[in-house]
CSV table of C-alpha atoms and ligand atoms in Angstrom, one decimal:
chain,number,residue,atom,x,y,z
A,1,UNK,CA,0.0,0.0,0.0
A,2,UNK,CA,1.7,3.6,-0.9
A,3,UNK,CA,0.9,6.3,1.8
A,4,UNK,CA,-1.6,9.0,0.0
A,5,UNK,CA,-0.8,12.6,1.1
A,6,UNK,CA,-4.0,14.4,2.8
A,7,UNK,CA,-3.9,16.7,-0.2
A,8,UNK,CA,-4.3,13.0,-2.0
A,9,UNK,CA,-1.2,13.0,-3.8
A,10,UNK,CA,0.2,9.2,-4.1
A,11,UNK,CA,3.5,8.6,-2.3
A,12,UNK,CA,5.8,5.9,-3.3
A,13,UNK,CA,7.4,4.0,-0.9
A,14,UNK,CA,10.2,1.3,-1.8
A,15,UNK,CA,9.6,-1.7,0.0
A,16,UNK,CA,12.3,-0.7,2.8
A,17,UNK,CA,10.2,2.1,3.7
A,18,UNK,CA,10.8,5.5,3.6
A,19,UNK,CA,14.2,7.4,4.7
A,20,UNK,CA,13.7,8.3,8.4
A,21,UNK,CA,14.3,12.3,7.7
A,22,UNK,CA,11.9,12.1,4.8
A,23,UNK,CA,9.6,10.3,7.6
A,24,UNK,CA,9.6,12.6,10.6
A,25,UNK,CA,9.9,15.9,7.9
A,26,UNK,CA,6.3,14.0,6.9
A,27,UNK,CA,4.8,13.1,10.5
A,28,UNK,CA,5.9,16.6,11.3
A,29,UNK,CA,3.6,18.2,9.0
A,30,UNK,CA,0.8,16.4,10.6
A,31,UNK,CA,1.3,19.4,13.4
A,32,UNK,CA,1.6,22.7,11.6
A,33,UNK,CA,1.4,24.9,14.3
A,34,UNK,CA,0.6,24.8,18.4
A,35,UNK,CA,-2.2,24.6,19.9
A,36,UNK,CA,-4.3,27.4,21.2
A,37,UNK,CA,-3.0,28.7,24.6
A,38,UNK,CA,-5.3,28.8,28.1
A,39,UNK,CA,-4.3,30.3,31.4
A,40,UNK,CA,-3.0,27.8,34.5
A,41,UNK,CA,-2.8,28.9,37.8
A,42,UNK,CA,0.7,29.1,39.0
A,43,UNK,CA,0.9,25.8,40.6
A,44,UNK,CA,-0.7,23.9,37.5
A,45,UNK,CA,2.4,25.1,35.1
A,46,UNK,CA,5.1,22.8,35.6
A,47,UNK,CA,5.5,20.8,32.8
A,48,UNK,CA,3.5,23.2,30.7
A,49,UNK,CA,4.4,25.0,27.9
A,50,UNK,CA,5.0,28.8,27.8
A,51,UNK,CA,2.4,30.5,25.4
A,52,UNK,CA,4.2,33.7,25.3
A,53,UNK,CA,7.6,35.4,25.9
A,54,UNK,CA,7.5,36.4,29.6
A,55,UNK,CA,8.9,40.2,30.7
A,56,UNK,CA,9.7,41.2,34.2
A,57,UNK,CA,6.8,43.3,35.8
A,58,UNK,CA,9.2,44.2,39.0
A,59,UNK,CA,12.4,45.1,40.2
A,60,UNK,CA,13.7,42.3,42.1
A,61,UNK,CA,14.8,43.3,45.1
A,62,UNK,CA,12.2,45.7,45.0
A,63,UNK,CA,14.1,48.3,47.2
A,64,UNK,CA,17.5,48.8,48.2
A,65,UNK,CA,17.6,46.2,50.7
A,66,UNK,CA,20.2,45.1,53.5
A,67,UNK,CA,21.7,41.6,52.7
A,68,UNK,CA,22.5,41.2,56.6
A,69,UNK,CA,21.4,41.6,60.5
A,70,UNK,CA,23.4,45.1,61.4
A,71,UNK,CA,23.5,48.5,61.2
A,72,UNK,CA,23.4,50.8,58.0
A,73,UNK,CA,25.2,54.1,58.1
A,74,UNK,CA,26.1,56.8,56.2
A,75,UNK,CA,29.9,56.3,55.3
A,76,UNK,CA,30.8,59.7,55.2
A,77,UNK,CA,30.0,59.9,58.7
A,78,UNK,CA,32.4,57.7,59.9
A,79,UNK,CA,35.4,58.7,62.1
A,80,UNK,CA,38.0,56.2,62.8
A,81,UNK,CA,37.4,55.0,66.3
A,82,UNK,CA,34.4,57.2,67.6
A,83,UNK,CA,31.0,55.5,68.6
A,84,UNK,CA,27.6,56.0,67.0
A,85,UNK,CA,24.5,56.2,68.7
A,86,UNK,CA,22.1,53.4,67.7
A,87,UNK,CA,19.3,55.8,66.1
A,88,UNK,CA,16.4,53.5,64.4
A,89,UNK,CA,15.3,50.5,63.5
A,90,UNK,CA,13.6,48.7,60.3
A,91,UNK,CA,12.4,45.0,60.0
A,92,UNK,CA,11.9,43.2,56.6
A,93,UNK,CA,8.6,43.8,56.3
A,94,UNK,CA,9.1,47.6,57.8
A,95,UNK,CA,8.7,50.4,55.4
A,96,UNK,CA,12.0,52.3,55.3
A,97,UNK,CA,13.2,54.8,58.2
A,98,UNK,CA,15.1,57.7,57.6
A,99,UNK,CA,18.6,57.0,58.8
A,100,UNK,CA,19.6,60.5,61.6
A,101,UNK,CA,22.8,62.3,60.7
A,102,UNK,CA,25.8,60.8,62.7
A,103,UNK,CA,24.1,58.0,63.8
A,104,UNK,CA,23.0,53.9,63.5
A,105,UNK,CA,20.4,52.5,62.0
A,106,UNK,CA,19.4,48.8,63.5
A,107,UNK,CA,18.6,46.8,60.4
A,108,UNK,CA,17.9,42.9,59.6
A,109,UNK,CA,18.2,41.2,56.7
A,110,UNK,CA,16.0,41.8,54.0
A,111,UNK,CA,14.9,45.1,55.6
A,112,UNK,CA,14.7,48.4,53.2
A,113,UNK,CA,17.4,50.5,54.1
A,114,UNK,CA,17.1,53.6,55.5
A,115,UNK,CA,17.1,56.9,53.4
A,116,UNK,CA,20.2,58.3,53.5
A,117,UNK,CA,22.2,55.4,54.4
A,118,UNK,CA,24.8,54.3,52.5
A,119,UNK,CA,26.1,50.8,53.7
A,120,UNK,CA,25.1,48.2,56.2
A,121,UNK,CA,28.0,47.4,58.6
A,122,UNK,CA,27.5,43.7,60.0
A,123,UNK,CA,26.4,43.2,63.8
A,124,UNK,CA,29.2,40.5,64.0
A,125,UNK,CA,32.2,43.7,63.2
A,126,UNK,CA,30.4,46.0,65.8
A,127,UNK,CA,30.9,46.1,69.4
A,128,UNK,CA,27.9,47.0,70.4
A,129,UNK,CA,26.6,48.2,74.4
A,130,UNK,CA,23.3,48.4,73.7
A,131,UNK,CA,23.3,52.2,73.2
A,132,UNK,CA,26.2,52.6,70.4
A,133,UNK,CA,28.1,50.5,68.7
A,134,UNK,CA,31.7,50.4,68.2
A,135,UNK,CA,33.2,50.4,64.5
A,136,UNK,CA,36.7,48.6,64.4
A,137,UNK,CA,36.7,49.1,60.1
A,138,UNK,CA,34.9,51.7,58.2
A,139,UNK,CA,32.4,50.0,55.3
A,140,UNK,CA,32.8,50.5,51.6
A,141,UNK,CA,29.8,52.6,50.2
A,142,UNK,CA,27.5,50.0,49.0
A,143,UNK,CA,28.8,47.4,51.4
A,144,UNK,CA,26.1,44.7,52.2
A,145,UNK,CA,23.4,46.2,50.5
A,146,UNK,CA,21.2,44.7,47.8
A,147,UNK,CA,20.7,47.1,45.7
A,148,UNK,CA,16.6,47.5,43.5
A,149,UNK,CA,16.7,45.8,40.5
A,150,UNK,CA,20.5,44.2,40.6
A,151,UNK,CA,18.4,40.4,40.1
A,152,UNK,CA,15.9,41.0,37.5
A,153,UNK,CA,15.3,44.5,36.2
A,154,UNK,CA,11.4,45.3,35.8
A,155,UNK,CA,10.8,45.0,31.9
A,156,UNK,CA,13.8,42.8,31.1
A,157,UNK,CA,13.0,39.6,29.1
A,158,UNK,CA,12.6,36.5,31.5
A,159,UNK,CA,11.1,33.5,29.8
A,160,UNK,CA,10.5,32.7,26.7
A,161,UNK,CA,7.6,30.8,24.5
A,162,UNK,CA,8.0,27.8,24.1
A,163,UNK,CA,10.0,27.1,27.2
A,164,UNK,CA,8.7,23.9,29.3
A,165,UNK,CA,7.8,25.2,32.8
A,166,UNK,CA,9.5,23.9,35.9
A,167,UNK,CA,10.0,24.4,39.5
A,168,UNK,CA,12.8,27.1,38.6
A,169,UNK,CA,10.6,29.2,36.7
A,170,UNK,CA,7.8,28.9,39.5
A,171,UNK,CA,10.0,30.3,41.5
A,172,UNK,CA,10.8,33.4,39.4
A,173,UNK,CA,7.3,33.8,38.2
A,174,UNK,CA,5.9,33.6,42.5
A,175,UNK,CA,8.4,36.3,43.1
A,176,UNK,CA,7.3,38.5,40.3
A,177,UNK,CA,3.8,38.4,41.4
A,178,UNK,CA,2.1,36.0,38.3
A,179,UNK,CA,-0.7,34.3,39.7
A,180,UNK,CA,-1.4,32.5,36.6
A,181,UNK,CA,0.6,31.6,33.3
A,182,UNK,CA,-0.7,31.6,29.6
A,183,UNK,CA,0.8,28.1,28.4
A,184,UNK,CA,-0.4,25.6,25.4
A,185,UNK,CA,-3.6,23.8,25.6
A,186,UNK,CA,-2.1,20.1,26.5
A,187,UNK,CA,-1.8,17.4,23.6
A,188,UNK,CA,-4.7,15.1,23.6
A,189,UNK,CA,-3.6,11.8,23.2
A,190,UNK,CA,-5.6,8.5,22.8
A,191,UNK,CA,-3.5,5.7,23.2
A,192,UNK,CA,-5.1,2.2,21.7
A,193,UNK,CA,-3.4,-1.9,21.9
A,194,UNK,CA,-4.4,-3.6,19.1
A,195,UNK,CA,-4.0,-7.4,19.7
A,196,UNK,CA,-6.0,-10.7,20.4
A,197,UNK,CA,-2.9,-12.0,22.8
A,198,UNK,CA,-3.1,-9.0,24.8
A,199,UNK,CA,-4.7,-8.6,28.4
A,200,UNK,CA,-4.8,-5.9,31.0
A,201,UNK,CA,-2.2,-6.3,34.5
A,202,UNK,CA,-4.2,-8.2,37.2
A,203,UNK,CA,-6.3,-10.1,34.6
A,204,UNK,CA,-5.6,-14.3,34.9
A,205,UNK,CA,-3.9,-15.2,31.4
A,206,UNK,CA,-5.0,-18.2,29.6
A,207,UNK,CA,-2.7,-19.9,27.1
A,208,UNK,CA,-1.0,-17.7,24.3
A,209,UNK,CA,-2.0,-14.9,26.0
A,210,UNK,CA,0.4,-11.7,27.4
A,211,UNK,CA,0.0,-8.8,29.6
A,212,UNK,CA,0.0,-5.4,27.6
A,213,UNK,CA,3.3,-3.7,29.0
A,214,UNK,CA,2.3,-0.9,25.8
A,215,UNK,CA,-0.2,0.9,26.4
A,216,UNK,CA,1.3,1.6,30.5
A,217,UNK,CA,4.5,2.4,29.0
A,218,UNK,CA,3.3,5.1,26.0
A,219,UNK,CA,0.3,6.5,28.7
A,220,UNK,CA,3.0,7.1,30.9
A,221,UNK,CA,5.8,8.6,28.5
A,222,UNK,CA,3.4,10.8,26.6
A,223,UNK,CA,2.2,11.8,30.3
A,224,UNK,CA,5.8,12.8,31.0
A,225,UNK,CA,5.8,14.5,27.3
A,226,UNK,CA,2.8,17.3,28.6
A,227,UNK,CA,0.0,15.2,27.2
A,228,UNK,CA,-3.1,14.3,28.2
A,229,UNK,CA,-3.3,10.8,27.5
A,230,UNK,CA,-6.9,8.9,26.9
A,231,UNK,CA,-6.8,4.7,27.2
A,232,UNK,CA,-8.9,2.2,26.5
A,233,UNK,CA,-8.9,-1.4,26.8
A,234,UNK,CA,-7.0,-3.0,23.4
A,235,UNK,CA,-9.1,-4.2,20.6
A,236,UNK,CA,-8.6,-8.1,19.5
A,237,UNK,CA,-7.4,-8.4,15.8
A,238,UNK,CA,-10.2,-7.8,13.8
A,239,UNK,CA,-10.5,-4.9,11.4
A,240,UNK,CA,-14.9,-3.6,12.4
A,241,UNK,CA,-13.7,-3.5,16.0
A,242,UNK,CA,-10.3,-1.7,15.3
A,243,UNK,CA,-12.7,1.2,13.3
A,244,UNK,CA,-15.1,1.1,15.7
A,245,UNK,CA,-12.3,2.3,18.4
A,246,UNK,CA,-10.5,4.7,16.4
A,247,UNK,CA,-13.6,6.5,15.4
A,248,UNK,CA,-14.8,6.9,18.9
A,249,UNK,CA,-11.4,8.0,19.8
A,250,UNK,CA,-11.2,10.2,16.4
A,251,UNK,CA,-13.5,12.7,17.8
A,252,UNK,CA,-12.0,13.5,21.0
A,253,UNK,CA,-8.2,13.8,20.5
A,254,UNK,CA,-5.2,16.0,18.8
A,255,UNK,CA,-3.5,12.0,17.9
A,256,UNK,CA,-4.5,8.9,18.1
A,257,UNK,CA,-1.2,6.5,19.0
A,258,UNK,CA,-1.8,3.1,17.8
A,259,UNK,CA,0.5,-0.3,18.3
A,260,UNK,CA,0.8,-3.6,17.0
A,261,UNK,CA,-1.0,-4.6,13.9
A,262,UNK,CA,0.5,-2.2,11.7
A,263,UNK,CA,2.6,-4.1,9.3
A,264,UNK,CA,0.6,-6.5,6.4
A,265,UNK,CA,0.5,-10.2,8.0
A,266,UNK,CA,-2.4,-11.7,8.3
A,267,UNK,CA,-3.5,-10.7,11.4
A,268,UNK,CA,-2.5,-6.6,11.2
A,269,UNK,CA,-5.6,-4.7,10.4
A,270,UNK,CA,-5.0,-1.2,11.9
A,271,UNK,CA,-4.0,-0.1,8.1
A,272,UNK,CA,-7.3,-1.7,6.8
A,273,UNK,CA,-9.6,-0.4,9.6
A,274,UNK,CA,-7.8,3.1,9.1
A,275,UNK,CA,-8.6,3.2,5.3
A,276,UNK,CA,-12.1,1.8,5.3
A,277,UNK,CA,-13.0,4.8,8.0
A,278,UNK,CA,-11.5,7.1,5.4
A,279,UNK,CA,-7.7,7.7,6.7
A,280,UNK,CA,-5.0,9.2,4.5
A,281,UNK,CA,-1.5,7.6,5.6
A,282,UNK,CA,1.6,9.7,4.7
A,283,UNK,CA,4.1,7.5,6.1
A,284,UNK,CA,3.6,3.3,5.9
A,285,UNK,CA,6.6,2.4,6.6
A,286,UNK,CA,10.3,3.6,7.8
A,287,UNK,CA,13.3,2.9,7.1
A,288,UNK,CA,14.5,2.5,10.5
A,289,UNK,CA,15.4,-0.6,13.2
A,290,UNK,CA,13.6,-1.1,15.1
A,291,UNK,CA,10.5,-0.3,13.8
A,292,UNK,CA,10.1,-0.3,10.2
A,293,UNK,CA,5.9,-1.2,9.8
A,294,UNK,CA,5.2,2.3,11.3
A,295,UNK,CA,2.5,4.6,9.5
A,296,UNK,CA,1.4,8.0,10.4
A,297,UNK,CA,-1.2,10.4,8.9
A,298,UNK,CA,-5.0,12.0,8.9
A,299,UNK,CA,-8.1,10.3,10.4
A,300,UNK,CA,-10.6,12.6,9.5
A,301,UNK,CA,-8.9,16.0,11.5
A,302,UNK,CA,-7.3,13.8,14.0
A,303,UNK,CA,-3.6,12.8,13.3
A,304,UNK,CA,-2.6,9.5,13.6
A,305,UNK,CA,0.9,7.4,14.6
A,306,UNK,CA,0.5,3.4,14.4
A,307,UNK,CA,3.5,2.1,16.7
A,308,UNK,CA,4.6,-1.4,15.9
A,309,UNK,CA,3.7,-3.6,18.5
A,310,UNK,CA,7.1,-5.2,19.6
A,311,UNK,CA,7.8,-3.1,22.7
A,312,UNK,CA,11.8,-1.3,21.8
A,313,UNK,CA,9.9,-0.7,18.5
A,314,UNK,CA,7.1,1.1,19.9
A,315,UNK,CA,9.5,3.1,21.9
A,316,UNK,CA,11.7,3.9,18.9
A,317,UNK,CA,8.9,4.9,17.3
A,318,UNK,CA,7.3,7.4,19.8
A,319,UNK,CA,10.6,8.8,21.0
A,320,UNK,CA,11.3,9.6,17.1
A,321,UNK,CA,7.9,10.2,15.9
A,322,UNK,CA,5.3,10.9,18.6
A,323,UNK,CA,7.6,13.1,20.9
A,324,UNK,CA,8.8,15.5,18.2
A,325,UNK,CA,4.4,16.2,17.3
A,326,UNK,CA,3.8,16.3,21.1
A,327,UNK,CA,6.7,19.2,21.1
A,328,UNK,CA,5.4,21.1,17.8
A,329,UNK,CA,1.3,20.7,19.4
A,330,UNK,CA,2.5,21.9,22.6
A,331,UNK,CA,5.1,24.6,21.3
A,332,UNK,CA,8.1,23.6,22.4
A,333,UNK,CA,11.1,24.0,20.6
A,334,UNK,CA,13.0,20.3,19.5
A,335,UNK,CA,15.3,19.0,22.0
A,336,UNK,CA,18.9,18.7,20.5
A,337,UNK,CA,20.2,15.3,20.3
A,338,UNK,CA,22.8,14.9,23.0
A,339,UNK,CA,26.5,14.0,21.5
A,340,UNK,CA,28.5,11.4,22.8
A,341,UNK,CA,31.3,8.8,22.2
A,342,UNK,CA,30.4,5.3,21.6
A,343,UNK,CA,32.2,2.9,23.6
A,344,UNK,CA,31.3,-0.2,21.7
A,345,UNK,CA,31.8,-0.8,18.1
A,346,UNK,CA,28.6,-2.1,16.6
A,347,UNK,CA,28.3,-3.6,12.4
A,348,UNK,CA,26.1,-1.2,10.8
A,349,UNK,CA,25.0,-1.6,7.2
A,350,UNK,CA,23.8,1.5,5.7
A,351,UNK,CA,20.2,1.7,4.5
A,352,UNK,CA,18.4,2.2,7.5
A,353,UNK,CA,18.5,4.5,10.7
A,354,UNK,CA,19.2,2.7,13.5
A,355,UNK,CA,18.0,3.4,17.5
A,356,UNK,CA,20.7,1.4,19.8
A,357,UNK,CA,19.2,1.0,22.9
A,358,UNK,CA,22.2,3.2,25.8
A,359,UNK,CA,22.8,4.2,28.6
A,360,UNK,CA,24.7,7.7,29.5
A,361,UNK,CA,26.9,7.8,31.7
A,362,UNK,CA,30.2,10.1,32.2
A,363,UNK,CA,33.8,9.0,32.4
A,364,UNK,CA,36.9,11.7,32.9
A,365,UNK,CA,34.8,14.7,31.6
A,366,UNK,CA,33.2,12.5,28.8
A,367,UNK,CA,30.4,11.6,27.9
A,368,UNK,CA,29.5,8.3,27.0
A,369,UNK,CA,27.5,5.8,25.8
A,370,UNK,CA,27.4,2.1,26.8
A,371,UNK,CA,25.2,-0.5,24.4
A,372,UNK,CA,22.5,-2.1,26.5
A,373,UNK,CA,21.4,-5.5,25.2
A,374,UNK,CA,20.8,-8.2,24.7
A,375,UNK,CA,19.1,-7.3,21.4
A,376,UNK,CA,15.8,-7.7,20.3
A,377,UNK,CA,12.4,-5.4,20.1
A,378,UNK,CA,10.4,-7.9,21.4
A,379,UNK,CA,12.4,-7.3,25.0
A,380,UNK,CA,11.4,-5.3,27.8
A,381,UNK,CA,14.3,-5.9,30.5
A,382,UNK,CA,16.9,-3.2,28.5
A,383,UNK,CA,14.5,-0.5,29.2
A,384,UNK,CA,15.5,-1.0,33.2
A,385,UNK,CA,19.2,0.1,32.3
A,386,UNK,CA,18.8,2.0,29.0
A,387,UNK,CA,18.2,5.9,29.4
A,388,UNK,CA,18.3,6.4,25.8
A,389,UNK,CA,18.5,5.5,22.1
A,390,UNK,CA,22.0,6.2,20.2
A,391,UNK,CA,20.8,7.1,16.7
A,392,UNK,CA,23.1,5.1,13.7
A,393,UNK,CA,22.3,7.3,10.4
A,394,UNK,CA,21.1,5.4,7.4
A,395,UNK,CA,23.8,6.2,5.4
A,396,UNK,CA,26.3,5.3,8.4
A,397,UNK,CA,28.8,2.4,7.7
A,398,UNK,CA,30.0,0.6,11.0
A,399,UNK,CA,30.2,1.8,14.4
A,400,UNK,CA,33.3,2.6,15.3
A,401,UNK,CA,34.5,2.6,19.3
A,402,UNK,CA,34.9,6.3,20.5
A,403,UNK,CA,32.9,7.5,17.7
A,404,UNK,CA,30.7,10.4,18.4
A,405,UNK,CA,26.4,9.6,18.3
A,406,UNK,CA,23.6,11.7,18.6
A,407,UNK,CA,21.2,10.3,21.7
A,408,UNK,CA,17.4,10.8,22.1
A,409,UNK,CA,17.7,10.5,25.8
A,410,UNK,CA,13.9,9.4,27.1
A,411,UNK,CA,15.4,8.8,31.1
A,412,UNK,CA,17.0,10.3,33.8
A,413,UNK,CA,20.0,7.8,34.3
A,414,UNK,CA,23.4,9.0,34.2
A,415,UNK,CA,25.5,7.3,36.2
A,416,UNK,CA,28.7,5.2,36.0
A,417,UNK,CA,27.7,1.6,37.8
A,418,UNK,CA,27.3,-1.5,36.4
A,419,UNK,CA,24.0,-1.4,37.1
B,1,LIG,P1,2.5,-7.1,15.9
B,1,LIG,O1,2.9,-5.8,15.5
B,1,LIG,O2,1.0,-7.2,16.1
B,1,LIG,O3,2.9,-8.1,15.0
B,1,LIG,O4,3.1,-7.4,17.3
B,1,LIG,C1,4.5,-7.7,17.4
B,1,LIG,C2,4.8,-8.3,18.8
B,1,LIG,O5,4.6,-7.3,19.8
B,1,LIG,C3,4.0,-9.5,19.1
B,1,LIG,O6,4.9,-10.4,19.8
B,1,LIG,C4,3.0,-9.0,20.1
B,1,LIG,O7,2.5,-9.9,20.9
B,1,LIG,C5,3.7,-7.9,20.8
B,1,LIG,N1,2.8,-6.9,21.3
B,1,LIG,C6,1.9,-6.3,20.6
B,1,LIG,N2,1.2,-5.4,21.3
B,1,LIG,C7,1.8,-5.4,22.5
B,1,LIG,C8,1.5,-4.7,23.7
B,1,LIG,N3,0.5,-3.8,23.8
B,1,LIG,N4,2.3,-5.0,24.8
B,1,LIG,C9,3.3,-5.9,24.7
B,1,LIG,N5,3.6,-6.6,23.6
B,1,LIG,C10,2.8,-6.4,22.5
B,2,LIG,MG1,-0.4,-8.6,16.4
């Protein structure tokens, strides 16, 4: 079957399936532009995505402030070895005093300073009687003072769209007084199994029969990817009930995510169910290992990715494919590849892009990547030390020890154990 454009040109496909650039240039058109932004209350915006370039609407500090518990003077008042009357006092919190001529202001940290101070001497360099303190070295104007607007200057750029939101940015935004945040509607994402064999964790399994480790997996990456993620229980084999569920799911969703059934044995019907409901399929297959039988396009306004079903090949596939929609829905810029040297060597024959399950790790100011096998898409235990596929180019010859790689990292684990 060639994959028909949704402007209904034909597209050939040789029977290795398409280049992987020429594939992901193609599944990224499914997702033109973001979404339409909304407003989230502070709290709701990590992991959201920034709708609109963010400016400072304060001077932060917002006054000159003292940095320390002590005493702000006027430096120019100072006279080596003569006493100054303790003449005021300001709390943080306190709206600033007026500091007298010749004398001592008490100030704690965080405190506005006084007008007409100049420096805050610390309580620890005073000798202090309760009525005056004694100064053993005169301050430097300026000393321990924060001064307004030396952190973030009101109107200065802050964030910008497109940024994913975390705790750090919180932080910035609390202190500059944004209650709320404009950020990207989320991705809606319907995730569907498609296979007879398949049954949900905690269901008894009769012969033949396997627990769907899938759909957990995808609900939980895309989860982790900003989306809002819609399951339901995996369709048997069978092309009416496949259309049944994608048309319910059609309606509701940004992208459906498909796996299994994808390829043309007898038993894979996602294809079939997807054309008899009207579908237009730019990509039918890629070449790529794992994952070649993987097809992408148009149900009706919804886009749609069909995942093999082997489990490495359904991560492949949404780590190159679904993630990289996810980002352009949700407006977030493409994550660059991390570089680093290979330290295996690995036969490669060129004609197909190849995802090589690794781990990162650093040794003496390098980075790294060690192969995690055994191979095989059809296995699940690499995924407990991987933290990332090593991307082999199509038109790469073999791989080479201490060669550099790109990495789509999808974990957290960089560390050097054997683990
Ligand atoms: P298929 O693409 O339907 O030929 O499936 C390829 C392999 O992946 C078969 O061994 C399936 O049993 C397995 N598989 C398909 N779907 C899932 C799933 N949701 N969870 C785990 N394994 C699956
Ligand atoms: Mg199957």
């Amino acid at each position: 079957m060639n994959a028909i454009a949704r402007d209904g040109t034909i597209l050939c496909c040789d029977a290795g399936g398409v280049p992987f650039d020429e594939a992901l240039a193609r599944v990224l058109a499914l997702a033109a532009g973001p979404l339409p932004p909304e407003t989230v209350a502070l709290a709701a915006a990590p992991g959201r995505t920034l709708a609109t370039d963010i400016r400072a609407w304060l001077d932060m500090p917002r006054f000159d402030a003292s940095a320390m518990d002590g005493y702000a003077v006027r430096t120019g008042d100072l006279m080596p070895g003569a006493r100054l009357a303790i003449v005021g006092r300001t709390a943080a919190g306190e709206p600033p005093g007026t500091l007298a001529f010749g004398g001592a202001h008490r100030i704690l940290t965080g405190a506005p300073l006084p007008a007409g101070a100049d420096a805050v001497i610390a309580q620890e360099n005073v000798a202090c009687d309760g009525a005056t303190i004694g100064i053993a070295a005169a301050p430097l104007p300026g000393a321990n003072i924060r001064r307004r607007g030396e952190d973030i200057a009101g109107g200065q750029a802050l964030i910008a769209a497109g940024t994913r939101l975390d705790w750090r940015h919180v932080a910035v935004l609390a202190g500059q007084g944004f209650p709320a945040v404009p950020v990207r509607r989320r991705p809606r994402v319907a995730l569907l199994s498609t296979g007879r064999e398949l049954r949900e964790a905690g269901g008894r399994l009769s012969p033949g029969e396997i627990h769907d480790s899938n759909l957990p997996m995808l609900a939980a990456l895309f989860a982790g990817w900003d989306a809002e993620v819609r399951t339901r229980p995996a369709v048997a084999d069978d092309a009416a009930a496949i259309s049944a569920a994608l048309a319910e799911m059609a309606a509701n969703v940004d992208l459906i995510v498909t796996t299994a059934g994808i390829s043309v044995g007898d038993e894979d019907h996602v294809r079939d169910a997807l054309s008899g409901l009207g579908g237009n399929l730019a990509v039918v297959k890629v070449a790529m290992k794992p994952g070649k039988p993987l097809a992408a396009g148009w149900l009706g306004d919804c886009r749609f990715i069909g995942l093999p079903g082997n489990p490495l090949a359904a991560l492949a596939g949404a780590v190159a494919f679904v993630r990289p929609v996810l980002g352009r829905l949700s407006g977030s810029a493409m994550a660059e590849p991390l570089r680093a040297r290979a330290s295996f060597a690995m036969a490669h024959r060129p004609g197909r892009t190849e995802f090589v399950p690794v781990r990162v790790g650093q040794h003496e100011a390098c980075v790294w990547v060690d192969r995690i096998g055994p191979d095989g898409s059809g296995r699940l235990s690499p995924l407990l030390r991987a933290s990332g596929f090593a991307c082999v180019p199509e038109w790469h010859g073999d791989v080479r020890w201490g060669e550099m790689l790109d990495v789509a990292t999808f974990a957290n684990v960089t560390d050097n154990s054997d683990g």
